[in-house]
Short mmCIF file of N, CA and C in Angstrom, two decimals:
data_model
loop_
_atom_site.label_atom_id
_atom_site.label_comp_id
_atom_site.label_asym_id
_atom_site.label_seq_id
_atom_site.Cartn_x
_atom_site.Cartn_y
_atom_site.Cartn_z
N GLY A 13 49.60 34.36 109.25
CA GLY A 13 50.73 34.61 108.39
C GLY A 13 50.31 35.19 107.08
N LYS A 14 51.27 35.62 106.30
CA LYS A 14 50.97 36.24 105.02
C LYS A 14 51.73 35.50 103.93
N GLU A 15 50.99 34.97 102.96
CA GLU A 15 51.62 34.28 101.85
C GLU A 15 51.01 34.81 100.56
N SER A 16 51.86 35.21 99.63
CA SER A 16 51.47 35.72 98.31
C SER A 16 50.30 36.71 98.37
N GLY A 17 50.37 37.65 99.33
CA GLY A 17 49.39 38.72 99.39
C GLY A 17 48.07 38.33 100.04
N THR A 18 47.94 37.15 100.58
CA THR A 18 46.69 36.77 101.22
C THR A 18 46.89 36.63 102.72
N ARG A 19 45.83 36.74 103.43
CA ARG A 19 45.85 36.60 104.89
C ARG A 19 45.36 35.20 105.25
N SER A 20 45.75 34.74 106.42
CA SER A 20 45.33 33.41 106.88
C SER A 20 43.82 33.40 107.12
N LEU A 21 43.25 32.22 107.06
CA LEU A 21 41.82 32.06 107.31
C LEU A 21 41.47 32.52 108.72
N ALA A 22 42.32 32.21 109.68
CA ALA A 22 42.06 32.63 111.07
C ALA A 22 42.00 34.15 111.17
N PHE A 23 42.92 34.85 110.50
CA PHE A 23 42.90 36.31 110.51
C PHE A 23 41.61 36.83 109.88
N LYS A 24 41.21 36.25 108.76
CA LYS A 24 40.00 36.70 108.07
C LYS A 24 38.76 36.51 108.94
N ILE A 25 38.66 35.36 109.58
CA ILE A 25 37.50 35.09 110.43
C ILE A 25 37.49 36.03 111.63
N ALA A 26 38.63 36.19 112.27
CA ALA A 26 38.70 37.05 113.45
C ALA A 26 38.42 38.51 113.09
N SER A 27 39.02 39.00 112.02
CA SER A 27 38.80 40.41 111.66
C SER A 27 37.36 40.64 111.23
N ALA A 28 36.78 39.70 110.49
CA ALA A 28 35.38 39.84 110.07
C ALA A 28 34.45 39.84 111.29
N ALA A 29 34.73 38.99 112.26
CA ALA A 29 33.90 38.93 113.47
C ALA A 29 33.99 40.22 114.27
N ILE A 30 35.20 40.72 114.44
CA ILE A 30 35.39 41.96 115.20
C ILE A 30 34.74 43.13 114.48
N LEU A 31 34.96 43.24 113.18
CA LEU A 31 34.38 44.34 112.41
C LEU A 31 32.86 44.25 112.38
N THR A 32 32.31 43.04 112.32
CA THR A 32 30.86 42.85 112.37
C THR A 32 30.30 43.38 113.69
N ALA A 33 30.98 43.06 114.78
CA ALA A 33 30.55 43.56 116.09
C ALA A 33 30.63 45.08 116.16
N VAL A 34 31.69 45.65 115.60
CA VAL A 34 31.84 47.11 115.60
C VAL A 34 30.70 47.76 114.80
N VAL A 35 30.39 47.21 113.63
CA VAL A 35 29.28 47.76 112.83
C VAL A 35 27.97 47.65 113.60
N ALA A 36 27.72 46.50 114.22
CA ALA A 36 26.47 46.32 114.97
C ALA A 36 26.38 47.33 116.11
N VAL A 37 27.45 47.51 116.87
CA VAL A 37 27.43 48.46 117.99
C VAL A 37 27.23 49.89 117.48
N MET A 38 27.95 50.26 116.43
CA MET A 38 27.80 51.62 115.89
C MET A 38 26.40 51.84 115.33
N THR A 39 25.77 50.79 114.85
CA THR A 39 24.40 50.90 114.35
C THR A 39 23.42 51.06 115.50
N LEU A 40 23.72 50.45 116.64
CA LEU A 40 22.81 50.47 117.78
C LEU A 40 23.01 51.65 118.73
N VAL A 41 24.22 52.20 118.80
CA VAL A 41 24.53 53.23 119.80
C VAL A 41 23.69 54.49 119.61
N VAL A 42 23.64 55.00 118.41
CA VAL A 42 22.84 56.19 118.11
C VAL A 42 21.79 55.78 117.09
N ARG A 43 20.52 55.82 117.51
CA ARG A 43 19.42 55.48 116.60
C ARG A 43 18.41 56.61 116.61
N ILE A 44 18.16 57.17 115.45
CA ILE A 44 17.18 58.24 115.32
C ILE A 44 16.03 57.69 114.48
N PRO A 45 14.86 57.44 115.11
CA PRO A 45 13.73 56.86 114.37
C PRO A 45 13.25 57.75 113.24
N VAL A 46 12.82 57.12 112.15
CA VAL A 46 12.23 57.82 111.01
C VAL A 46 10.80 57.34 110.90
N GLY A 47 9.85 58.22 111.24
CA GLY A 47 8.44 57.86 111.33
C GLY A 47 7.83 57.16 110.13
N PRO A 48 7.90 57.76 108.93
CA PRO A 48 7.17 57.18 107.80
C PRO A 48 7.61 55.76 107.43
N THR A 49 8.86 55.43 107.62
CA THR A 49 9.33 54.10 107.21
C THR A 49 9.46 53.16 108.40
N ARG A 50 9.35 53.69 109.59
CA ARG A 50 9.58 52.91 110.81
C ARG A 50 11.00 52.36 110.86
N GLY A 51 11.92 53.01 110.14
CA GLY A 51 13.34 52.66 110.18
C GLY A 51 14.05 53.61 111.13
N TYR A 52 15.38 53.66 111.04
CA TYR A 52 16.13 54.57 111.90
C TYR A 52 17.46 54.93 111.26
N LEU A 53 17.93 56.13 111.58
CA LEU A 53 19.25 56.59 111.14
C LEU A 53 20.25 56.20 112.22
N ASN A 54 21.50 55.96 111.81
CA ASN A 54 22.50 55.47 112.75
C ASN A 54 23.91 55.80 112.27
N LEU A 55 24.91 55.36 113.04
CA LEU A 55 26.32 55.60 112.70
C LEU A 55 27.01 54.36 112.13
N GLY A 56 26.25 53.36 111.76
CA GLY A 56 26.85 52.14 111.23
C GLY A 56 27.67 52.35 109.97
N ASP A 57 27.29 53.33 109.15
CA ASP A 57 28.03 53.60 107.92
C ASP A 57 29.48 54.01 108.21
N MET A 58 29.69 54.67 109.35
CA MET A 58 31.04 55.06 109.73
C MET A 58 31.92 53.81 109.89
N ALA A 59 31.38 52.80 110.55
CA ALA A 59 32.14 51.56 110.75
C ALA A 59 32.30 50.79 109.43
N ILE A 60 31.30 50.88 108.56
CA ILE A 60 31.40 50.21 107.26
C ILE A 60 32.49 50.87 106.41
N PHE A 61 32.50 52.19 106.37
CA PHE A 61 33.55 52.89 105.62
C PHE A 61 34.92 52.61 106.22
N PHE A 62 35.01 52.62 107.54
CA PHE A 62 36.28 52.29 108.18
C PHE A 62 36.73 50.89 107.76
N SER A 63 35.83 49.93 107.81
CA SER A 63 36.15 48.55 107.42
C SER A 63 36.62 48.47 105.97
N ALA A 64 35.90 49.15 105.08
CA ALA A 64 36.25 49.13 103.65
C ALA A 64 37.61 49.77 103.40
N LEU A 65 37.85 50.92 104.01
CA LEU A 65 39.09 51.65 103.79
C LEU A 65 40.29 50.95 104.43
N THR A 66 40.08 50.36 105.58
CA THR A 66 41.18 49.79 106.35
C THR A 66 41.42 48.32 106.03
N PHE A 67 40.36 47.54 105.88
CA PHE A 67 40.50 46.10 105.72
C PHE A 67 40.06 45.56 104.37
N GLY A 68 39.45 46.39 103.54
CA GLY A 68 39.13 45.97 102.18
C GLY A 68 37.69 45.57 101.95
N PRO A 69 37.39 45.25 100.69
CA PRO A 69 36.00 45.04 100.26
C PRO A 69 35.32 43.81 100.85
N VAL A 70 36.00 42.71 100.96
CA VAL A 70 35.35 41.48 101.44
C VAL A 70 35.00 41.60 102.91
N SER A 71 35.96 42.09 103.70
CA SER A 71 35.67 42.27 105.12
C SER A 71 34.55 43.29 105.32
N ALA A 72 34.51 44.34 104.51
CA ALA A 72 33.46 45.35 104.62
C ALA A 72 32.11 44.79 104.21
N PHE A 73 32.09 43.90 103.22
CA PHE A 73 30.84 43.25 102.82
C PHE A 73 30.29 42.43 103.98
N ILE A 74 31.14 41.61 104.56
CA ILE A 74 30.71 40.75 105.66
C ILE A 74 30.28 41.59 106.86
N ALA A 75 31.15 42.50 107.29
CA ALA A 75 30.87 43.32 108.47
C ALA A 75 29.66 44.22 108.26
N GLY A 76 29.60 44.88 107.10
CA GLY A 76 28.48 45.78 106.82
C GLY A 76 27.16 45.04 106.76
N GLY A 77 27.15 43.92 106.05
CA GLY A 77 25.91 43.16 105.91
C GLY A 77 25.47 42.51 107.21
N LEU A 78 26.36 41.73 107.81
CA LEU A 78 26.00 41.02 109.04
C LEU A 78 25.78 41.96 110.21
N GLY A 79 26.64 42.98 110.33
CA GLY A 79 26.53 43.90 111.47
C GLY A 79 25.22 44.66 111.49
N THR A 80 24.81 45.18 110.35
CA THR A 80 23.55 45.94 110.31
C THR A 80 22.34 45.01 110.42
N ALA A 81 22.42 43.83 109.83
CA ALA A 81 21.31 42.88 109.94
C ALA A 81 21.14 42.43 111.39
N MET A 82 22.26 42.15 112.06
CA MET A 82 22.18 41.76 113.48
C MET A 82 21.61 42.90 114.32
N ALA A 83 22.01 44.12 114.04
CA ALA A 83 21.49 45.28 114.77
C ALA A 83 19.99 45.41 114.56
N ASP A 84 19.53 45.21 113.34
CA ASP A 84 18.09 45.27 113.06
C ASP A 84 17.35 44.21 113.86
N ILE A 85 17.90 43.00 113.89
CA ILE A 85 17.22 41.90 114.58
C ILE A 85 17.13 42.16 116.09
N VAL A 86 18.23 42.56 116.71
CA VAL A 86 18.21 42.75 118.16
C VAL A 86 17.45 44.00 118.60
N SER A 87 17.23 44.94 117.68
CA SER A 87 16.55 46.19 118.07
C SER A 87 15.08 46.22 117.65
N GLY A 88 14.56 45.09 117.20
CA GLY A 88 13.14 45.05 116.87
C GLY A 88 12.78 45.44 115.44
N TYR A 89 13.77 45.49 114.57
CA TYR A 89 13.53 45.84 113.17
C TYR A 89 13.86 44.67 112.26
N SER A 90 13.55 43.46 112.70
CA SER A 90 13.97 42.27 111.96
C SER A 90 13.42 42.21 110.54
N GLN A 91 12.30 42.88 110.29
CA GLN A 91 11.75 42.90 108.92
C GLN A 91 12.70 43.61 107.95
N TRP A 92 13.59 44.45 108.47
CA TRP A 92 14.55 45.17 107.63
C TRP A 92 15.88 44.43 107.48
N ALA A 93 16.11 43.40 108.30
CA ALA A 93 17.41 42.72 108.33
C ALA A 93 17.87 42.19 106.96
N PRO A 94 17.01 41.52 106.19
CA PRO A 94 17.50 41.05 104.88
C PRO A 94 17.91 42.20 103.96
N PHE A 95 17.14 43.29 104.01
CA PHE A 95 17.48 44.46 103.19
C PHE A 95 18.79 45.08 103.66
N SER A 96 18.92 45.23 104.98
CA SER A 96 20.15 45.82 105.54
C SER A 96 21.36 44.99 105.19
N PHE A 97 21.22 43.66 105.29
CA PHE A 97 22.33 42.78 104.95
C PHE A 97 22.79 43.04 103.51
N LEU A 98 21.86 43.06 102.58
CA LEU A 98 22.20 43.25 101.17
C LEU A 98 22.70 44.66 100.89
N ILE A 99 21.98 45.66 101.37
CA ILE A 99 22.33 47.06 101.08
C ILE A 99 23.68 47.43 101.67
N HIS A 100 23.85 47.21 102.97
CA HIS A 100 25.11 47.62 103.61
C HIS A 100 26.27 46.70 103.24
N GLY A 101 25.98 45.45 102.96
CA GLY A 101 27.04 44.56 102.46
C GLY A 101 27.56 45.04 101.12
N LEU A 102 26.64 45.35 100.20
CA LEU A 102 27.06 45.87 98.88
C LEU A 102 27.72 47.24 98.99
N GLN A 103 27.25 48.05 99.93
CA GLN A 103 27.87 49.36 100.16
C GLN A 103 29.34 49.17 100.55
N GLY A 104 29.61 48.31 101.51
CA GLY A 104 30.99 48.05 101.94
C GLY A 104 31.84 47.46 100.83
N LEU A 105 31.27 46.54 100.07
CA LEU A 105 31.99 45.91 98.96
C LEU A 105 32.37 46.95 97.91
N ALA A 106 31.42 47.79 97.52
CA ALA A 106 31.68 48.81 96.50
C ALA A 106 32.72 49.82 96.96
N VAL A 107 32.57 50.31 98.17
CA VAL A 107 33.53 51.29 98.71
C VAL A 107 34.92 50.67 98.76
N GLY A 108 35.00 49.45 99.24
CA GLY A 108 36.30 48.78 99.33
C GLY A 108 36.96 48.57 97.98
N TYR A 109 36.19 48.17 96.98
CA TYR A 109 36.77 47.95 95.65
C TYR A 109 37.18 49.26 94.98
N ILE A 110 36.40 50.31 95.18
CA ILE A 110 36.76 51.61 94.61
C ILE A 110 38.08 52.09 95.19
N VAL A 111 38.23 51.96 96.49
CA VAL A 111 39.46 52.40 97.16
C VAL A 111 40.65 51.55 96.70
N LEU A 112 40.44 50.24 96.53
CA LEU A 112 41.53 49.39 96.03
C LEU A 112 41.90 49.72 94.59
N PHE A 113 40.90 50.03 93.78
CA PHE A 113 41.14 50.33 92.36
C PHE A 113 42.01 51.57 92.19
N PHE A 114 41.74 52.59 93.00
CA PHE A 114 42.52 53.82 92.94
C PHE A 114 43.58 53.79 94.03
N ARG A 115 44.70 53.19 93.72
CA ARG A 115 45.80 53.14 94.69
C ARG A 115 46.26 54.57 94.98
N ARG A 116 46.98 54.74 96.05
CA ARG A 116 47.45 56.07 96.44
C ARG A 116 48.62 56.52 95.56
N GLU A 117 48.38 56.60 94.28
CA GLU A 117 49.43 57.03 93.34
C GLU A 117 49.79 58.50 93.56
N ASN A 118 48.76 59.30 93.76
CA ASN A 118 48.97 60.73 93.99
C ASN A 118 47.78 61.29 94.75
N ARG A 119 47.88 62.53 95.13
CA ARG A 119 46.82 63.17 95.92
C ARG A 119 45.51 63.21 95.16
N PHE A 120 45.55 63.45 93.86
CA PHE A 120 44.33 63.52 93.06
C PHE A 120 43.59 62.19 93.07
N SER A 121 44.32 61.08 92.84
CA SER A 121 43.65 59.78 92.82
C SER A 121 43.12 59.41 94.21
N LEU A 122 43.79 59.84 95.26
CA LEU A 122 43.32 59.60 96.61
C LEU A 122 42.00 60.33 96.84
N ILE A 123 41.95 61.60 96.48
CA ILE A 123 40.73 62.40 96.67
C ILE A 123 39.61 61.86 95.77
N LEU A 124 39.93 61.54 94.52
CA LEU A 124 38.94 61.00 93.60
C LEU A 124 38.35 59.69 94.12
N SER A 125 39.20 58.80 94.63
CA SER A 125 38.71 57.52 95.13
C SER A 125 37.76 57.70 96.30
N ARG A 126 38.08 58.62 97.20
CA ARG A 126 37.22 58.86 98.36
C ARG A 126 35.89 59.46 97.93
N PHE A 127 35.94 60.36 96.96
CA PHE A 127 34.70 60.97 96.46
C PHE A 127 33.83 59.93 95.75
N LEU A 128 34.44 59.12 94.90
CA LEU A 128 33.68 58.06 94.21
C LEU A 128 33.14 57.03 95.19
N ALA A 129 33.91 56.74 96.23
CA ALA A 129 33.44 55.81 97.27
C ALA A 129 32.22 56.39 97.98
N PHE A 130 32.26 57.69 98.29
CA PHE A 130 31.11 58.35 98.90
C PHE A 130 29.90 58.26 97.98
N LEU A 131 30.10 58.58 96.70
CA LEU A 131 28.98 58.53 95.75
C LEU A 131 28.39 57.12 95.64
N ALA A 132 29.25 56.14 95.48
CA ALA A 132 28.76 54.76 95.35
C ALA A 132 28.06 54.32 96.63
N GLY A 133 28.65 54.62 97.78
CA GLY A 133 28.02 54.27 99.05
C GLY A 133 26.66 54.93 99.21
N THR A 134 26.56 56.18 98.78
CA THR A 134 25.31 56.91 98.89
C THR A 134 24.25 56.32 97.97
N VAL A 135 24.62 56.08 96.72
CA VAL A 135 23.64 55.52 95.76
C VAL A 135 23.15 54.16 96.23
N ILE A 136 24.07 53.32 96.67
CA ILE A 136 23.70 51.97 97.12
C ILE A 136 22.84 52.04 98.37
N MET A 137 23.26 52.83 99.36
CA MET A 137 22.53 52.86 100.62
C MET A 137 21.20 53.61 100.50
N ALA A 138 21.23 54.85 100.03
CA ALA A 138 20.00 55.62 99.93
C ALA A 138 19.05 55.02 98.89
N GLY A 139 19.61 54.61 97.75
CA GLY A 139 18.79 53.98 96.72
C GLY A 139 18.24 52.64 97.16
N GLY A 140 19.09 51.85 97.82
CA GLY A 140 18.66 50.54 98.31
C GLY A 140 17.54 50.65 99.34
N TYR A 141 17.68 51.58 100.27
CA TYR A 141 16.62 51.74 101.27
C TYR A 141 15.37 52.38 100.68
N PHE A 142 15.51 53.19 99.64
CA PHE A 142 14.32 53.70 98.97
C PHE A 142 13.56 52.53 98.32
N LEU A 143 14.29 51.65 97.63
CA LEU A 143 13.63 50.49 97.01
C LEU A 143 13.02 49.57 98.07
N ALA A 144 13.78 49.29 99.12
CA ALA A 144 13.27 48.43 100.19
C ALA A 144 12.07 49.08 100.88
N GLY A 145 12.18 50.37 101.15
CA GLY A 145 11.07 51.08 101.79
C GLY A 145 9.85 51.13 100.91
N SER A 146 10.05 51.23 99.59
CA SER A 146 8.92 51.22 98.66
C SER A 146 8.17 49.90 98.74
N ILE A 147 8.91 48.82 98.92
CA ILE A 147 8.29 47.51 99.06
C ILE A 147 7.59 47.39 100.42
N MET A 148 8.25 47.87 101.45
CA MET A 148 7.75 47.69 102.83
C MET A 148 6.62 48.66 103.20
N VAL A 149 6.76 49.93 102.83
CA VAL A 149 5.79 50.94 103.31
C VAL A 149 5.28 51.87 102.21
N GLY A 150 5.73 51.69 100.98
CA GLY A 150 5.30 52.55 99.88
C GLY A 150 6.34 53.59 99.53
N ALA A 151 6.33 54.00 98.25
CA ALA A 151 7.35 54.91 97.74
C ALA A 151 7.29 56.29 98.39
N ALA A 152 6.11 56.80 98.69
CA ALA A 152 6.01 58.14 99.28
C ALA A 152 6.68 58.18 100.65
N ALA A 153 6.41 57.19 101.48
CA ALA A 153 7.04 57.15 102.80
C ALA A 153 8.54 56.92 102.67
N ALA A 154 8.94 56.07 101.74
CA ALA A 154 10.36 55.78 101.55
C ALA A 154 11.13 57.00 101.06
N ALA A 155 10.49 57.83 100.25
CA ALA A 155 11.15 59.03 99.70
C ALA A 155 11.52 60.02 100.81
N VAL A 156 10.76 60.04 101.89
CA VAL A 156 11.03 60.95 103.00
C VAL A 156 12.41 60.68 103.60
N GLU A 157 12.84 59.43 103.55
CA GLU A 157 14.09 59.02 104.18
C GLU A 157 15.33 59.32 103.33
N ILE A 158 15.17 59.61 102.04
CA ILE A 158 16.32 59.78 101.15
C ILE A 158 17.29 60.86 101.64
N PRO A 159 16.83 62.08 101.93
CA PRO A 159 17.80 63.10 102.38
C PRO A 159 18.53 62.70 103.66
N MET A 160 17.83 62.06 104.57
CA MET A 160 18.46 61.64 105.83
C MET A 160 19.47 60.52 105.59
N ASN A 161 19.18 59.64 104.64
CA ASN A 161 20.14 58.58 104.31
C ASN A 161 21.38 59.15 103.64
N ILE A 162 21.20 60.17 102.82
CA ILE A 162 22.36 60.83 102.21
C ILE A 162 23.22 61.47 103.29
N LEU A 163 22.57 62.15 104.24
CA LEU A 163 23.30 62.76 105.36
C LEU A 163 24.00 61.68 106.19
N GLN A 164 23.31 60.58 106.48
CA GLN A 164 23.92 59.49 107.25
C GLN A 164 25.15 58.96 106.54
N ASN A 165 25.07 58.81 105.23
CA ASN A 165 26.22 58.30 104.47
C ASN A 165 27.36 59.32 104.45
N ALA A 166 27.03 60.60 104.36
CA ALA A 166 28.07 61.64 104.39
C ALA A 166 28.80 61.62 105.73
N VAL A 167 28.05 61.54 106.82
CA VAL A 167 28.66 61.47 108.16
C VAL A 167 29.49 60.20 108.26
N GLY A 168 28.97 59.10 107.74
CA GLY A 168 29.70 57.83 107.76
C GLY A 168 30.99 57.88 106.97
N THR A 169 30.93 58.55 105.83
CA THR A 169 32.12 58.67 104.98
C THR A 169 33.20 59.47 105.69
N VAL A 170 32.84 60.64 106.19
CA VAL A 170 33.81 61.51 106.86
C VAL A 170 34.35 60.82 108.12
N GLY A 171 33.47 60.26 108.92
CA GLY A 171 33.90 59.58 110.14
C GLY A 171 34.78 58.38 109.84
N GLY A 172 34.39 57.59 108.84
CA GLY A 172 35.18 56.42 108.46
C GLY A 172 36.55 56.79 107.92
N LEU A 173 36.60 57.87 107.12
CA LEU A 173 37.88 58.36 106.60
C LEU A 173 38.79 58.81 107.74
N LEU A 174 38.25 59.58 108.66
CA LEU A 174 39.05 60.08 109.79
C LEU A 174 39.54 58.93 110.65
N LEU A 175 38.67 57.98 110.94
CA LEU A 175 39.04 56.84 111.77
C LEU A 175 40.10 55.98 111.09
N SER A 176 39.90 55.69 109.81
CA SER A 176 40.85 54.88 109.05
C SER A 176 42.21 55.57 108.98
N SER A 177 42.21 56.86 108.71
CA SER A 177 43.44 57.63 108.63
C SER A 177 44.17 57.65 109.97
N THR A 178 43.41 57.81 111.04
CA THR A 178 44.00 57.84 112.39
C THR A 178 44.63 56.49 112.74
N VAL A 179 43.91 55.41 112.44
CA VAL A 179 44.43 54.07 112.72
C VAL A 179 45.68 53.80 111.88
N ALA A 180 45.65 54.17 110.59
CA ALA A 180 46.82 53.96 109.72
C ALA A 180 48.02 54.77 110.19
N HIS A 181 47.78 55.96 110.71
CA HIS A 181 48.87 56.79 111.23
C HIS A 181 49.44 56.19 112.51
N ALA A 182 48.56 55.71 113.38
CA ALA A 182 49.00 55.14 114.66
C ALA A 182 49.65 53.76 114.50
N TYR A 183 49.19 53.00 113.49
CA TYR A 183 49.71 51.65 113.27
C TYR A 183 49.89 51.42 111.77
N PRO A 184 50.97 51.95 111.18
CA PRO A 184 51.18 51.88 109.74
C PRO A 184 51.07 50.48 109.12
N PRO A 185 51.46 49.39 109.79
CA PRO A 185 51.33 48.06 109.14
C PRO A 185 49.89 47.67 108.79
N VAL A 186 48.89 48.37 109.32
CA VAL A 186 47.50 48.03 109.03
C VAL A 186 47.20 48.14 107.53
N VAL A 187 47.99 48.90 106.79
CA VAL A 187 47.75 49.03 105.35
C VAL A 187 47.96 47.70 104.63
N ASN A 188 48.63 46.75 105.27
CA ASN A 188 48.84 45.43 104.67
C ASN A 188 47.76 44.42 105.03
N TYR A 189 46.73 44.85 105.72
CA TYR A 189 45.72 43.92 106.23
C TYR A 189 44.47 43.82 105.35
N LYS A 190 44.50 44.41 104.18
CA LYS A 190 43.32 44.37 103.30
C LYS A 190 43.11 42.98 102.71
N TRP A 191 41.86 42.60 102.59
CA TRP A 191 41.49 41.35 101.92
C TRP A 191 40.10 41.46 101.37
#
């Protein structure tokens, strides 16, 4: 049920669990290994952006953090799981809050919010993995991954925007499901 703008605990738990699974699957379906860091590029950012745009910052934090960390663990990259949890969780949280802050008042604010969400997501994800990679394998190896992480975030942003827009068009009440 919905009371004073909040969703029930059952809805929050169920949506977070489903979105976490979607992020994990999207992270695992397409994996492109990156030699110097022993990490991999993936489509998880698309699911994180979708979660942030469609369901809001808290659900995106949970889904982004847990989904990518679980994907790291099951795919043999468990050493990256704590970093992925923090980086992608914060990425989802930031994107979600930026989108909430800029309500759809007009076309300009809509475009501005999406652009700022892309920038914040990119800085958090690419910068976070550069810092994590610097700790894990050294700054030189981590720097190699920066352009690919920017590209991954760009693909994630566009894909997440398209998916969120498609879902909102097909099921307009979803705009009330943010938390």
